[in-house]
CSV table of C-alpha atoms in Angstrom, one decimal:
chain,number,residue,atom,x,y,z
A,1,MET,CA,-73.6,-76.3,-106.7
A,2,ALA,CA,-70.6,-76.5,-105.2
A,3,ILE,CA,-67.6,-75.8,-107.9
A,4,ARG,CA,-63.8,-77.2,-107.1
A,5,LEU,CA,-61.4,-75.3,-109.4
A,6,ARG,CA,-57.6,-75.8,-109.1
A,7,LEU,CA,-55.3,-72.9,-110.2
A,8,ILE,CA,-51.7,-73.7,-111.7
A,9,SER,CA,-49.3,-70.9,-113.3
A,10,ASP,CA,-46.7,-71.4,-115.7
A,11,GLU,CA,-44.5,-68.4,-113.6
A,12,SER,CA,-44.3,-70.3,-110.4
A,13,GLU,CA,-43.7,-74.0,-110.8
A,14,ASN,CA,-44.8,-75.2,-107.3
A,15,PHE,CA,-48.1,-72.9,-107.3
A,16,VAL,CA,-51.0,-74.6,-106.8
A,17,ARG,CA,-54.4,-73.6,-105.3
A,18,ASP,CA,-57.7,-75.6,-104.9
A,19,VAL,CA,-60.8,-73.5,-104.3
A,20,GLU,CA,-64.4,-74.1,-103.5
A,21,ILE,CA,-66.9,-71.5,-104.6
A,22,ASP,CA,-70.6,-71.6,-105.0
A,23,SER,CA,-72.5,-71.6,-108.5
A,24,GLU,CA,-74.7,-68.9,-107.6
A,25,ASN,CA,-71.7,-66.9,-106.9
A,26,THR,CA,-70.3,-64.4,-109.8
A,27,PHE,CA,-67.3,-64.3,-111.5
A,28,LEU,CA,-66.7,-60.9,-109.3
A,29,ASP,CA,-67.3,-62.9,-106.5
A,30,LEU,CA,-64.2,-65.3,-107.7
A,31,HIS,CA,-62.3,-62.3,-108.8
A,32,ASN,CA,-62.6,-60.9,-105.4
A,33,PHE,CA,-61.7,-64.0,-103.5
A,34,LEU,CA,-58.6,-64.8,-105.7
A,35,GLN,CA,-57.5,-61.1,-105.1
A,36,ASP,CA,-57.7,-61.8,-101.6
A,37,ALA,CA,-56.2,-65.4,-101.7
A,38,LEU,CA,-53.3,-64.5,-103.6
A,39,GLY,CA,-52.2,-61.5,-101.8
A,40,TYR,CA,-53.2,-59.2,-104.7
A,41,LYS,CA,-54.2,-55.7,-104.5
A,42,ASN,CA,-57.5,-55.4,-104.8
A,43,GLY,CA,-58.9,-53.2,-107.4
A,44,GLU,CA,-56.8,-54.2,-110.2
A,45,MET,CA,-58.1,-54.8,-113.6
A,46,ALA,CA,-58.3,-58.6,-114.9
A,47,SER,CA,-60.8,-60.8,-116.9
A,48,PHE,CA,-61.5,-64.3,-116.9
A,49,PHE,CA,-61.6,-66.1,-120.2
A,50,GLU,CA,-63.2,-69.2,-121.0
A,51,THR,CA,-60.7,-71.7,-123.0
A,52,ASP,CA,-60.9,-74.7,-125.1
A,53,ASN,CA,-58.8,-77.8,-124.0
A,54,ASP,CA,-55.6,-76.3,-125.3
A,55,TRP,CA,-56.1,-73.2,-123.0
A,56,THR,CA,-57.2,-71.0,-126.6
A,57,LYS,CA,-59.2,-68.1,-125.2
A,58,GLU,CA,-62.9,-67.8,-126.1
A,59,ILE,CA,-65.5,-66.0,-124.3
A,60,GLU,CA,-64.0,-63.0,-122.2
A,61,ILE,CA,-65.7,-61.9,-119.3
A,62,PRO,CA,-64.0,-58.7,-118.2
A,63,LEU,CA,-64.5,-56.7,-114.8
A,64,MET,CA,-65.9,-53.8,-116.8
A,65,ASP,CA,-66.8,-53.0,-119.9
A,66,MET,CA,-64.2,-51.0,-121.4
A,67,ASN,CA,-66.0,-49.8,-124.5
A,68,PRO,CA,-69.7,-49.0,-123.3
A,69,GLU,CA,-70.2,-47.0,-126.6
A,70,SER,CA,-70.3,-50.3,-128.7
A,71,ASP,CA,-73.0,-52.3,-129.6
A,72,ASP,CA,-71.7,-55.5,-128.9
A,73,ALA,CA,-73.0,-56.8,-125.7
A,74,VAL,CA,-70.6,-57.7,-123.2
A,75,ILE,CA,-71.2,-59.7,-120.0
A,76,THR,CA,-69.2,-58.4,-117.0
A,77,MET,CA,-68.2,-60.3,-113.8
A,78,ALA,CA,-70.7,-58.8,-111.6
A,79,GLU,CA,-73.5,-60.0,-114.3
A,80,ALA,CA,-71.9,-63.4,-115.1
A,81,LYS,CA,-73.3,-66.4,-112.2
A,82,LEU,CA,-70.1,-69.1,-112.4
A,83,GLY,CA,-73.2,-71.7,-112.7
A,84,ASP,CA,-74.2,-70.3,-116.2
A,85,TYR,CA,-70.4,-71.1,-117.3
A,86,ILE,CA,-69.5,-73.8,-115.4
A,87,SER,CA,-71.4,-77.2,-115.3
A,88,GLU,CA,-68.9,-79.7,-115.4
A,89,ALA,CA,-65.4,-81.3,-114.3
A,90,LYS,CA,-62.5,-80.6,-117.2
A,91,GLN,CA,-63.7,-77.1,-118.2
A,92,ARG,CA,-60.7,-74.6,-118.2
A,93,LEU,CA,-60.6,-70.8,-117.8
A,94,LEU,CA,-57.8,-68.5,-117.8
A,95,TYR,CA,-57.8,-65.8,-115.2
A,96,THR,CA,-55.8,-62.8,-116.7
A,97,PHE,CA,-54.4,-61.0,-113.5
A,98,ASP,CA,-52.0,-58.7,-115.1
A,99,LEU,CA,-54.0,-57.7,-118.6
A,100,PHE,CA,-50.7,-55.4,-119.3
A,101,SER,CA,-48.4,-58.2,-119.7
A,102,ASP,CA,-51.3,-60.8,-120.7
A,103,ARG,CA,-50.4,-62.8,-117.7
A,104,ASN,CA,-52.4,-65.6,-116.5
A,105,ILE,CA,-53.6,-68.4,-113.9
A,106,PHE,CA,-54.9,-71.5,-115.4
A,107,ILE,CA,-57.8,-72.7,-113.5
A,108,GLU,CA,-59.4,-76.2,-114.2
A,109,VAL,CA,-62.8,-77.6,-112.8
A,110,PHE,CA,-62.0,-80.7,-110.9
A,111,GLU,CA,-65.5,-81.4,-109.4
A,112,VAL,CA,-68.9,-80.1,-109.2
A,113,ASP,CA,-71.6,-81.4,-106.9
A,114,ASN,CA,-74.9,-80.5,-105.5
A,115,LYS,CA,-73.5,-79.5,-102.4
A,116,LYS,CA,-74.2,-76.1,-101.1
A,117,CYS,CA,-71.3,-74.0,-100.5
A,118,LYS,CA,-71.9,-71.1,-98.3
A,119,ASP,CA,-68.7,-68.8,-98.7
A,120,PRO,CA,-65.4,-69.6,-101.3
A,121,GLN,CA,-62.7,-71.1,-99.3
A,122,VAL,CA,-59.1,-72.3,-100.0
A,123,LEU,CA,-59.1,-76.2,-99.7
A,124,ARG,CA,-55.4,-76.5,-100.5
A,125,SER,CA,-52.5,-74.1,-100.7
A,126,VAL,CA,-49.1,-75.1,-102.1
A,127,GLY,CA,-46.1,-72.6,-103.0
A,128,ASP,CA,-46.2,-69.1,-104.2
A,129,PRO,CA,-48.4,-67.3,-106.6
A,130,PRO,CA,-46.9,-65.4,-109.5
A,131,LYS,CA,-46.0,-61.9,-108.2
A,132,PRO,CA,-48.5,-59.4,-109.1
A,133,ALA,CA,-47.4,-56.4,-111.5
A,134,ASN,CA,-46.1,-53.6,-109.9
A,135,MET,CA,-47.5,-50.5,-111.8
A,136,ASP,CA,-45.3,-48.0,-109.5
A,137,ASP,CA,-42.2,-49.9,-111.4
A,138,ILE,CA,-43.9,-50.1,-115.0
A,139,LEU,CA,-44.6,-46.2,-114.6
A,140,GLN,CA,-41.2,-45.3,-113.2
A,141,GLY,CA,-39.5,-47.2,-116.2
A,142,GLY,CA,-36.8,-48.3,-113.8
A,143,ASP,CA,-33.4,-47.1,-113.5
A,144,ASP,CA,-32.1,-44.1,-115.5
A,145,SER,CA,-29.4,-45.7,-117.1
A,146,ASN,CA,-32.2,-47.0,-119.8
A,147,GLU,CA,-33.8,-43.8,-120.3
A,148,PHE,CA,-34.5,-42.9,-123.9
A,149,ASP,CA,-33.3,-39.5,-125.0
A,150,ILE,CA,-35.3,-38.5,-128.0
A,151,ASP,CA,-32.8,-35.6,-128.2
A,152,LYS,CA,-30.2,-37.7,-129.0
A,153,PHE,CA,-31.9,-40.0,-131.3
A,154,ASP,CA,-33.4,-37.1,-133.3
A,155,ASP,CA,-29.8,-35.6,-134.1
A,156,GLU,CA,-27.9,-39.0,-134.6
A,157,PHE,CA,-30.5,-39.9,-137.3
A,158,LYS,CA,-31.2,-36.9,-138.7
A,159,ASP,CA,-31.6,-36.9,-142.6
A,160,ASP,CA,-32.9,-34.0,-144.3
A,161,ASN,CA,-33.7,-36.1,-147.5
A,162,ASP,CA,-36.1,-38.5,-145.5
A,163,PRO,CA,-38.4,-39.6,-147.8
A,164,MET,CA,-40.9,-40.4,-144.7
A,165,ILE,CA,-43.7,-38.1,-143.9
A,166,SER,CA,-43.3,-35.2,-141.5
A,167,TYR,CA,-45.0,-34.0,-138.9
A,168,SER,CA,-45.5,-31.1,-140.7
A,169,ASP,CA,-47.1,-32.6,-144.1
A,170,ASN,CA,-50.8,-32.0,-145.0
A,171,LEU,CA,-52.1,-35.4,-145.1
A,172,GLU,CA,-54.9,-34.2,-147.3
A,173,ASP,CA,-52.6,-33.4,-150.0
A,174,LEU,CA,-51.3,-37.0,-150.4
């Protein structure tokens, strides 16, 4: 079955992408296709979420199982076929492309038919997608004028009578 999806964003007002993908493809195939189609760097962490009609997250389909020690079964993008989750128009998904800031692309199924879709394709492209997160900026912390000086903070707010537990307190004695 061919599944046609409409992508929109609350960050980029004029952004719309209509894409077509086969129901036999996995969410990983869709993720990789979207990364390329939107100009994002491959390899970034992301998740899909099934949602209700109000875009409330329900079932997560992550790129990878982040807690393999857990007894809870996690179906990853590589294991989840689109056709097992998408069967009719009007279904909604969120594509969380920036997990650190919970930034999403809203996806709605606008058509499902019995035709075969050989390769995923963009059917319509309007506007610019939201900018991907730049990890270099996040890790560098921006300019130096906003850096936090812990020594200055400690000197200004040091109070020898502070009732808070200090790092040297033995918590077992409490």
